[in-house]
Short mmCIF file of N, CA and C in Angstrom, two decimals:
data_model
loop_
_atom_site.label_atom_id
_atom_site.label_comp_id
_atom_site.label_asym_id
_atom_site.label_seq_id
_atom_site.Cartn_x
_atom_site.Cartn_y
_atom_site.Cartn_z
N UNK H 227 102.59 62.47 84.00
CA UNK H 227 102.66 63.90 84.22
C UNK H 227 103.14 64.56 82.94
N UNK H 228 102.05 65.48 82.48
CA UNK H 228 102.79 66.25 81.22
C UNK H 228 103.81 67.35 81.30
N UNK H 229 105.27 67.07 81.40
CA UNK H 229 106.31 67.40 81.84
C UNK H 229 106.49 69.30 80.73
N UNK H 230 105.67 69.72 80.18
CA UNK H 230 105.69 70.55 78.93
C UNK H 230 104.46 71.29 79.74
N UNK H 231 103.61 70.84 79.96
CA UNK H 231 102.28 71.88 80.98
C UNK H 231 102.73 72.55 82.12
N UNK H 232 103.69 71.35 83.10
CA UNK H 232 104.52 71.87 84.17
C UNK H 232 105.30 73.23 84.01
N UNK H 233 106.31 73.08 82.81
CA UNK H 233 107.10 73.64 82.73
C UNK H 233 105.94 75.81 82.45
N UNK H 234 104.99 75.64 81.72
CA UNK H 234 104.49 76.16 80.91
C UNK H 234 104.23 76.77 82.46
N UNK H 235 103.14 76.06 83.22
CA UNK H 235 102.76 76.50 84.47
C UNK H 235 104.17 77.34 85.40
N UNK H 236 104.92 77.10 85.43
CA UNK H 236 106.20 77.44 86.54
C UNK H 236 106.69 78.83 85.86
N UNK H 237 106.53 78.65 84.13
CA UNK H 237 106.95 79.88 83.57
C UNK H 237 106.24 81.48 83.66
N UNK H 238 104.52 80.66 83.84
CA UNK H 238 103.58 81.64 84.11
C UNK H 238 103.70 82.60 85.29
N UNK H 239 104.25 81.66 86.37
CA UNK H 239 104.11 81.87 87.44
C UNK H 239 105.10 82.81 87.86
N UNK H 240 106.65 82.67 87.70
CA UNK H 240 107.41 83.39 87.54
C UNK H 240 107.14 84.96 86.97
N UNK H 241 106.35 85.01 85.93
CA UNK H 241 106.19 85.95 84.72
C UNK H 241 105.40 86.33 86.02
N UNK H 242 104.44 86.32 86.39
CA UNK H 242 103.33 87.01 87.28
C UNK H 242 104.20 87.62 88.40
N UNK H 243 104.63 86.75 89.44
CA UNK H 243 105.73 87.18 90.51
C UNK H 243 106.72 88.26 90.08
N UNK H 244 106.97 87.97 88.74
CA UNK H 244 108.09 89.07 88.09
C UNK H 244 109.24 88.96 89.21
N UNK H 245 109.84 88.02 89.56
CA UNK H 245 111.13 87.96 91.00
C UNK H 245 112.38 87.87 90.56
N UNK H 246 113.68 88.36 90.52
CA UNK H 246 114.36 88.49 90.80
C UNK H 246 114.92 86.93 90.98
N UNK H 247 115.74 86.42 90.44
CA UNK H 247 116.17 85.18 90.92
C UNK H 247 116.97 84.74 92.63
N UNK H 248 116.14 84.38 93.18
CA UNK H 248 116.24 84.35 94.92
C UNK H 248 115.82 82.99 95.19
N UNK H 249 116.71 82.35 96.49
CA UNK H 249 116.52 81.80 96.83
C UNK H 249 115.08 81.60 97.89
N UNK H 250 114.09 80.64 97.51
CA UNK H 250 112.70 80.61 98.63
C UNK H 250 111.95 79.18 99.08
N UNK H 251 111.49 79.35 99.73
CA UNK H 251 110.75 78.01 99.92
C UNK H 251 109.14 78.51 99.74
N UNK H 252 108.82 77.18 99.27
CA UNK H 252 107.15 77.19 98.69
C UNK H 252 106.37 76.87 100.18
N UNK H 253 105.24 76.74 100.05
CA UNK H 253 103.82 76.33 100.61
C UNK H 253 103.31 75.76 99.78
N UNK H 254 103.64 74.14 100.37
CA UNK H 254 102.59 73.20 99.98
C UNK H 254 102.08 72.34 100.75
N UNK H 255 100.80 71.90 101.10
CA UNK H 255 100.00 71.39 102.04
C UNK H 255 100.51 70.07 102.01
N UNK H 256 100.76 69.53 103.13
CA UNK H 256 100.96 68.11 103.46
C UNK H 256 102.22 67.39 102.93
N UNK H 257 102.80 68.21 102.59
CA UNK H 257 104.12 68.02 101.70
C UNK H 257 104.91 66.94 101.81
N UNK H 258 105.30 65.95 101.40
CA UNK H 258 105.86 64.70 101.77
C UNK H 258 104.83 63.59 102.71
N UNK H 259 103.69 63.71 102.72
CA UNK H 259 102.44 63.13 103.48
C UNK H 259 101.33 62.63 102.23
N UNK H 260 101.35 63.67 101.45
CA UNK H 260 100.46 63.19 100.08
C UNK H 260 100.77 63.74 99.10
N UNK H 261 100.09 62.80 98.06
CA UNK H 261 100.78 63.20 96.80
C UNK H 261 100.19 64.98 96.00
N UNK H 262 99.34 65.40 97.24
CA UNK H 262 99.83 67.31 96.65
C UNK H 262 100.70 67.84 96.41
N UNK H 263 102.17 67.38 96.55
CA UNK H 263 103.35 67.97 96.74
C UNK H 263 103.99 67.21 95.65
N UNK H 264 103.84 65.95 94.78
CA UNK H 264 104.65 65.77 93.89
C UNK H 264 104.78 66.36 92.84
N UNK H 265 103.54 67.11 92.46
CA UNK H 265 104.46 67.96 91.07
C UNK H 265 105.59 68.64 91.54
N UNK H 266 105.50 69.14 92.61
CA UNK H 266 106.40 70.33 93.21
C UNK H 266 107.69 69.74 93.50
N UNK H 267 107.80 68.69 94.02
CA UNK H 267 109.15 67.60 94.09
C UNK H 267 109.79 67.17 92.75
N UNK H 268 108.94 66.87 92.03
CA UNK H 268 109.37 66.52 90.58
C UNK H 268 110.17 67.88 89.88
N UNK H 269 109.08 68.94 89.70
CA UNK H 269 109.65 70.04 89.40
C UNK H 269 110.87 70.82 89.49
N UNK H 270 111.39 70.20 91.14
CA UNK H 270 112.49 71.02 92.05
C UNK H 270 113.43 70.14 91.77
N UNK H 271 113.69 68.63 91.98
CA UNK H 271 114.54 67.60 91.20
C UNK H 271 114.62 67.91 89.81
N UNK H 272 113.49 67.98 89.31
CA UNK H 272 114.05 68.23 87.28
C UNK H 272 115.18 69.87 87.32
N UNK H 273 114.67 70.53 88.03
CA UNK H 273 115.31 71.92 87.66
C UNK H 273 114.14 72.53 86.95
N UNK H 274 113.37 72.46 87.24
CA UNK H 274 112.25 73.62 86.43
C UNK H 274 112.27 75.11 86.92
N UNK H 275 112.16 74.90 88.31
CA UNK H 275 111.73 76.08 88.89
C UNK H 275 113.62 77.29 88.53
N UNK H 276 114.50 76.41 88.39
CA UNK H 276 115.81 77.25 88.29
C UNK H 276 115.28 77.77 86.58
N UNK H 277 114.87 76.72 86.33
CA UNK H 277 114.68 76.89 84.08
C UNK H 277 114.15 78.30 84.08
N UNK H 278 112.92 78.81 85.08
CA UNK H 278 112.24 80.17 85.16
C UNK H 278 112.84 81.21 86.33
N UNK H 279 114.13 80.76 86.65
CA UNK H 279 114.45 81.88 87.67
C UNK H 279 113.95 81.80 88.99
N UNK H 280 113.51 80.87 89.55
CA UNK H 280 113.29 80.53 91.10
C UNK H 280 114.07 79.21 91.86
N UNK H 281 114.47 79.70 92.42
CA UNK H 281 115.32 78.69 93.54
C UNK H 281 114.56 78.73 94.49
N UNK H 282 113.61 77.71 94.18
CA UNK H 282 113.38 76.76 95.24
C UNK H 282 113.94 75.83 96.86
N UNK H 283 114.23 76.21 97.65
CA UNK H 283 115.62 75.37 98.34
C UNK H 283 114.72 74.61 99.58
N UNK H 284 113.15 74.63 99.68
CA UNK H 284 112.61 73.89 100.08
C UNK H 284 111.19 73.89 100.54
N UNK H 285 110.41 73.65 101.04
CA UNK H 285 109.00 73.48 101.30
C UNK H 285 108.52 73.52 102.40
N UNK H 286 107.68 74.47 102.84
CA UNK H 286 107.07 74.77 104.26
C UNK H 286 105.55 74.19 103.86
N UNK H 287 105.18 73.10 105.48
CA UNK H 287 104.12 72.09 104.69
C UNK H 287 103.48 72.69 106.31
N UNK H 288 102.35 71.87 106.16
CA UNK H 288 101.42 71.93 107.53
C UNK H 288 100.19 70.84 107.20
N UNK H 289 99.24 70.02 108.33
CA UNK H 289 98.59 69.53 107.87
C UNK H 289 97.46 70.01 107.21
N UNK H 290 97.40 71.04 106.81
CA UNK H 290 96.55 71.96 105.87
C UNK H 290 95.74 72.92 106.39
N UNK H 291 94.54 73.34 105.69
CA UNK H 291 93.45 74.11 106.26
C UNK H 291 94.05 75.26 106.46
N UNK H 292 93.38 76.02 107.58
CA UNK H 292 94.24 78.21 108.02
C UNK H 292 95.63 77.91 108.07
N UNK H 293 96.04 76.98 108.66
CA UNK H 293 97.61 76.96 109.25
C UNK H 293 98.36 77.51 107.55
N UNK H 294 98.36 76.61 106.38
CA UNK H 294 98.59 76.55 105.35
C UNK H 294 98.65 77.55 104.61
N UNK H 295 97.19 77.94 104.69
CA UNK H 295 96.99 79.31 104.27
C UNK H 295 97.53 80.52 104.60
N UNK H 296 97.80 80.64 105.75
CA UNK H 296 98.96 81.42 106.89
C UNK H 296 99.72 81.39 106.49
N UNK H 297 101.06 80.47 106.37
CA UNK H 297 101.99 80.13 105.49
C UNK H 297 102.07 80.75 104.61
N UNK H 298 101.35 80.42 103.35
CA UNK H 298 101.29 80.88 102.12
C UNK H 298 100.99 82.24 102.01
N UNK H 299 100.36 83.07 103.13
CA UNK H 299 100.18 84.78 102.81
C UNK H 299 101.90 85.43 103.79
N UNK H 300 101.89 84.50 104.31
CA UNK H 300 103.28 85.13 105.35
C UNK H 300 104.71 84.78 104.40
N UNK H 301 104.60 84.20 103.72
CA UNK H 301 105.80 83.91 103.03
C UNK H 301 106.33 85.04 102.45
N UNK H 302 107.31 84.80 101.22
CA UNK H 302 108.38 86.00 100.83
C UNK H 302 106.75 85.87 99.24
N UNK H 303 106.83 85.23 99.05
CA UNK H 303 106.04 85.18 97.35
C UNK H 303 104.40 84.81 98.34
N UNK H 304 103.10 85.81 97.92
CA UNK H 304 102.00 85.23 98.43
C UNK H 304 101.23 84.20 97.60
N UNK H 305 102.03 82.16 97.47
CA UNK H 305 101.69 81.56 96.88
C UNK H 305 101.99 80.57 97.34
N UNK H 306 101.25 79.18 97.56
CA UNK H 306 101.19 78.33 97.75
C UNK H 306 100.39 76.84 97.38
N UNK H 307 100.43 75.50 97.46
CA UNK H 307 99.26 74.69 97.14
C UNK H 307 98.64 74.46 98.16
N UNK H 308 97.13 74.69 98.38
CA UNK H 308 96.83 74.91 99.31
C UNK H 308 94.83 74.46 98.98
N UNK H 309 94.41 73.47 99.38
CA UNK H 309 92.86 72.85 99.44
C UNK H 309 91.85 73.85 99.17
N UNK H 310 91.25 73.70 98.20
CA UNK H 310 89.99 74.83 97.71
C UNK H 310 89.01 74.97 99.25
N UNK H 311 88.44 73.91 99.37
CA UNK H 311 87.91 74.48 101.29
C UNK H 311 88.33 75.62 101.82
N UNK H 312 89.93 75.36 101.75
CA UNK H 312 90.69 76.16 103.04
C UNK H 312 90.73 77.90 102.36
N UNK H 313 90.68 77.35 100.68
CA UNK H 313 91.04 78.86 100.52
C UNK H 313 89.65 79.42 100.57
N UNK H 314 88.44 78.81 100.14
CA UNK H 314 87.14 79.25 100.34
C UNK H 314 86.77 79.95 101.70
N UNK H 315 87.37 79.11 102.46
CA UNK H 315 87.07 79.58 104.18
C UNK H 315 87.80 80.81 104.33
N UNK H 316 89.04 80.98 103.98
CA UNK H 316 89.69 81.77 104.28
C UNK H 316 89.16 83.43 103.72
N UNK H 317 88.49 83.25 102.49
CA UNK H 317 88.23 84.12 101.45
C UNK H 317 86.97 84.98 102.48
N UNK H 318 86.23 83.62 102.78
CA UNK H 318 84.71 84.29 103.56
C UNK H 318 85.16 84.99 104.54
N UNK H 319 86.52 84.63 105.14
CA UNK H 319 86.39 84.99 106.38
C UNK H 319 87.31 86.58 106.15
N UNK H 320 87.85 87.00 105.00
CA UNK H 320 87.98 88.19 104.71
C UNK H 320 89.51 87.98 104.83
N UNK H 321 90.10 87.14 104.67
CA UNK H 321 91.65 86.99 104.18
C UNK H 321 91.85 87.54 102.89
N UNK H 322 92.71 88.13 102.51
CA UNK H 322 93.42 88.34 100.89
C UNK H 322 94.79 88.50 100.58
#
């Protein structure tokens, strides 16, 4: 894992969100079930997400697909990892 792309990615992400340093939990699909969720574990153990101002304090998972996607638009930040399918489906079906 290129531990310097991660970081680069988490910084972007922050910068976009523009947030306030707060405590939140992510959306990530299958979270502790498959390995979609290890950058995000790695990340939250290294301290990355604190390095850019997000406290992370844990992970709302589902076995994927709408449920996920749900998640990820209902949350505090509208972001999550979440299966190109699910977001395709979701897109057609007039989610944003």
């Amino acid at each position: 894992m290129n531990v310097g792309l991660l970081k680069s990615v988490l910084a972007l992400v922050a910068l976009a969100l523009a947030l306030p340093a707060t405590a939140l939990d992510l959306t990530v699909t299958q979270f502790g079930q498959a390995m979609f969720g290890a950058p995000f574990a790695v990340a939250r153990a290294r301290g990355f997400f604190k390095e850019v101002g997000i406290d992370v304090t844990g992970f709302i998972t589902s076995t994927g697909g709408g449920t996920t996607i749900r998640n990820a638009l209902a949350s505090e930040i509208p972001y999550g990892e979440v299966a190109l399918p699910a977001v395709i489906a979701a897109i057609q079906q007039g989610s944003s």
